[in-house]
Amino acid sequence: MIQKILRVSFSIIGMLVGMALASVIFSNTWILEPFNLSLSTEFEVFVYVALIIVFGLIFFILFPLMLKGVKKLAKIAEASMENVRLIDIGFGLGGLIIGLVIAMLISFAFVQIPFPWIGTILTIVSYIVLGYLGFILAIKKREEILLAFQSVKREKEANAPVSQKRSPKRKGAAIPKLLDTSVIIDGRIFDICKTGFIEGPLVIPVFVLNELQLISDSADELKRNRGRRGLDILNKIQTDLEIEVQITEEDFEDTHEVDAKLVKLGKSTKGKILTNDYNLNKVATVQGVDVLNINELANAVKPIVLPGEEMKVLLVKGGKENGQAIAYLDDGTMIVVENGKKYIGNSTIVLVTSILQTAAGRMIFAKPKK
């Protein structure tokens, strides 16, 4: 139905074009003079009707081809704009407007040229070239433009009278914390933020969100559940906590790995990466980016025991070595009890002999108290 309406409308446009063409013909008699045609009223009516009908039919017949071409162009435009960010479009339009304004000012000089056609050509070329340059340069120099605005704002605030200076908000004083995918899925970040030990802002890059979405849409049920858990944790942080959360669209198209993008973002923003990924921790540290590792925090807050202390534990299974038994504290710390195999299944008082701190956590060695 809509296509029929559009086709009729397109045909009406064709009829108007035919009417306009007939008007041009009769308003310029030099067009008809070579043909020695009499300009009677009947002849004018005939030409008007003929051109209106002919152009109406042409536009009616050509409508399907025109519609097909428009759809094809729309698909090409949609595909090319799929990965373009909204901020780039905004900067591009701003640059385009500035370029066209400059072209308009320059065109006033071209009007003074004695040869009108030369001035017209130069005006058209200047609009195209300056409009294009403004659009492209605004997108390519986006970061520099933002930095320039920020430096101007900081300079203005620094030079403002003391009475006009606003005290900085507490949320802006803290170093940004960049969340990676693993720490979001882990979930402990919500409880840590809830205690108030971590100050905002928490920065969630858009490429981390995209990775979470891919995991949530995975065909593997375990991965899908992990991804959905991560999205739920983010939602809880945003709705249940007062900590500032920022979603940044900053991306690095020349880098494909999410961890590498996160390290680059940490460098550019001077932020700290919040993770529990051991490999990301090492890579970021080597490249000079500060890291807050949730696993290291968990190990740091485990209860401290010293050699010679006594504790009562439940021995649950045998160890790797002959005669060993294994017990666990409430926080998951493993206790290896020498000569404790005969006490498996019982709560026994043991004496701590040594403590081993590893990257994976803390391990306690003990022996049954005699």
Coordinates of C-alpha atoms in Angstrom, one line a residue, residues 42-179:
E42 CA -4.2 25.5 -28.5
F43 CA -0.6 24.6 -29.2
E44 CA 0.5 25.7 -25.8
V45 CA -2.2 23.6 -24.1
F46 CA -1.2 20.6 -26.3
V47 CA 2.5 20.9 -25.3
Y48 CA 1.6 21.3 -21.6
V49 CA -0.7 18.2 -21.6
A50 CA 1.8 16.2 -23.7
L51 CA 4.8 16.9 -21.4
I52 CA 2.7 16.4 -18.2
I53 CA 1.5 13.0 -19.4
V54 CA 4.9 11.9 -20.8
F55 CA 6.9 12.8 -17.7
G56 CA 4.2 11.4 -15.4
L57 CA 4.5 8.1 -17.2
I58 CA 8.3 8.1 -17.2
F59 CA 8.4 8.7 -13.5
F60 CA 5.7 6.1 -12.9
I61 CA 7.7 3.5 -14.9
L62 CA 11.0 4.4 -13.4
F63 CA 9.8 4.3 -9.8
P64 CA 10.6 0.6 -9.1
L65 CA 14.2 1.1 -10.3
M66 CA 14.5 4.3 -8.2
L67 CA 13.1 2.5 -5.2
K68 CA 15.5 -0.4 -5.7
G69 CA 18.5 2.0 -5.9
V70 CA 17.4 3.9 -2.8
K71 CA 17.2 0.6 -0.8
K72 CA 20.6 -0.5 -2.1
L73 CA 22.1 2.9 -1.1
A74 CA 20.4 2.7 2.3
K75 CA 22.0 -0.8 2.9
I76 CA 25.4 0.5 1.9
A77 CA 25.1 3.5 4.2
E78 CA 23.8 1.3 7.1
A79 CA 26.7 -1.1 6.7
S80 CA 29.3 1.7 6.6
M81 CA 27.8 3.5 9.6
E82 CA 27.4 0.3 11.7
N83 CA 30.8 0.8 13.6
V84 CA 30.6 4.6 13.6
R85 CA 30.2 6.0 17.1
L86 CA 27.6 8.7 17.8
I87 CA 30.3 11.1 19.1
D88 CA 32.2 10.8 15.7
I89 CA 29.0 11.7 13.9
G90 CA 28.5 14.7 16.1
F91 CA 32.1 15.9 15.5
G92 CA 31.8 15.2 11.8
L93 CA 28.6 17.3 11.5
G94 CA 30.2 20.1 13.4
G95 CA 33.2 20.1 11.2
L96 CA 31.0 20.0 8.1
I97 CA 29.1 23.1 9.2
I98 CA 32.3 25.0 10.0
G99 CA 33.7 24.0 6.5
L100 CA 30.5 25.2 4.8
V101 CA 30.5 28.5 6.6
I102 CA 34.1 29.1 5.6
A103 CA 33.2 28.2 2.0
M104 CA 30.3 30.6 2.1
L105 CA 32.6 33.5 3.3
I106 CA 35.1 32.7 0.5
S107 CA 32.4 32.5 -2.1
F108 CA 31.7 36.3 -1.6
A109 CA 35.1 36.9 -3.2
F110 CA 34.3 34.7 -6.2
V111 CA 31.2 36.7 -7.0
Q112 CA 33.5 39.6 -7.9
I113 CA 35.1 37.7 -10.7
P114 CA 34.0 39.2 -14.1
F115 CA 33.3 35.8 -15.6
P116 CA 30.2 34.4 -13.8
W117 CA 30.7 30.8 -14.8
I118 CA 34.2 30.8 -13.3
G119 CA 32.9 32.2 -10.0
T120 CA 30.1 29.6 -9.9
I121 CA 32.5 26.7 -10.5
L122 CA 35.0 27.9 -7.8
T123 CA 32.1 28.4 -5.4
I124 CA 30.9 24.8 -5.9
V125 CA 34.4 23.4 -5.6
S126 CA 35.1 25.3 -2.4
Y127 CA 31.8 24.1 -0.8
I128 CA 32.7 20.5 -1.7
V129 CA 36.4 20.6 -0.6
L130 CA 36.0 22.6 2.6
G131 CA 32.9 20.7 3.7
Y132 CA 34.7 17.4 3.2
L133 CA 37.9 18.6 4.9
G134 CA 35.8 19.9 7.9
F135 CA 34.0 16.6 8.2
I136 CA 37.1 14.4 8.0
L137 CA 39.4 16.6 10.2
A138 CA 36.9 16.9 13.0
I139 CA 36.6 13.1 13.2
K140 CA 40.4 12.5 13.0
K141 CA 41.3 15.2 15.5
R142 CA 38.5 14.4 17.9
E143 CA 40.8 13.5 20.8
E144 CA 42.9 16.6 20.4
I145 CA 39.8 18.8 20.2
L146 CA 38.5 17.3 23.5
L147 CA 41.9 17.8 25.2
A148 CA 42.0 21.4 24.0
F149 CA 38.5 22.1 25.5
Q150 CA 39.5 20.4 28.8
S151 CA 42.7 22.4 29.1
V152 CA 40.8 25.6 28.4
K153 CA 38.3 24.7 31.1
R154 CA 41.0 23.9 33.6
E155 CA 42.8 27.1 32.8
K156 CA 39.6 29.1 33.3
E157 CA 38.9 27.4 36.6
A158 CA 42.5 28.0 37.7
N159 CA 42.3 31.8 36.9
A160 CA 38.8 32.2 38.4
P161 CA 38.5 34.2 41.7
V162 CA 38.6 32.1 44.8
S163 CA 34.9 33.0 45.6
Q164 CA 33.9 31.5 42.2
K165 CA 35.9 28.3 42.5
R166 CA 33.8 25.3 43.3
S167 CA 35.2 22.7 45.7
P168 CA 35.8 19.5 43.7
K169 CA 33.4 16.7 44.2
R170 CA 34.6 13.7 46.1
K171 CA 33.7 11.4 43.3
G172 CA 36.0 13.2 40.8
A173 CA 39.0 13.1 43.2
A174 CA 39.6 9.3 43.0
I175 CA 41.5 7.6 40.3
P176 CA 39.3 5.8 37.7
K177 CA 39.0 2.0 38.2
L178 CA 38.7 0.1 34.9
L179 CA 36.8 -3.1 35.3

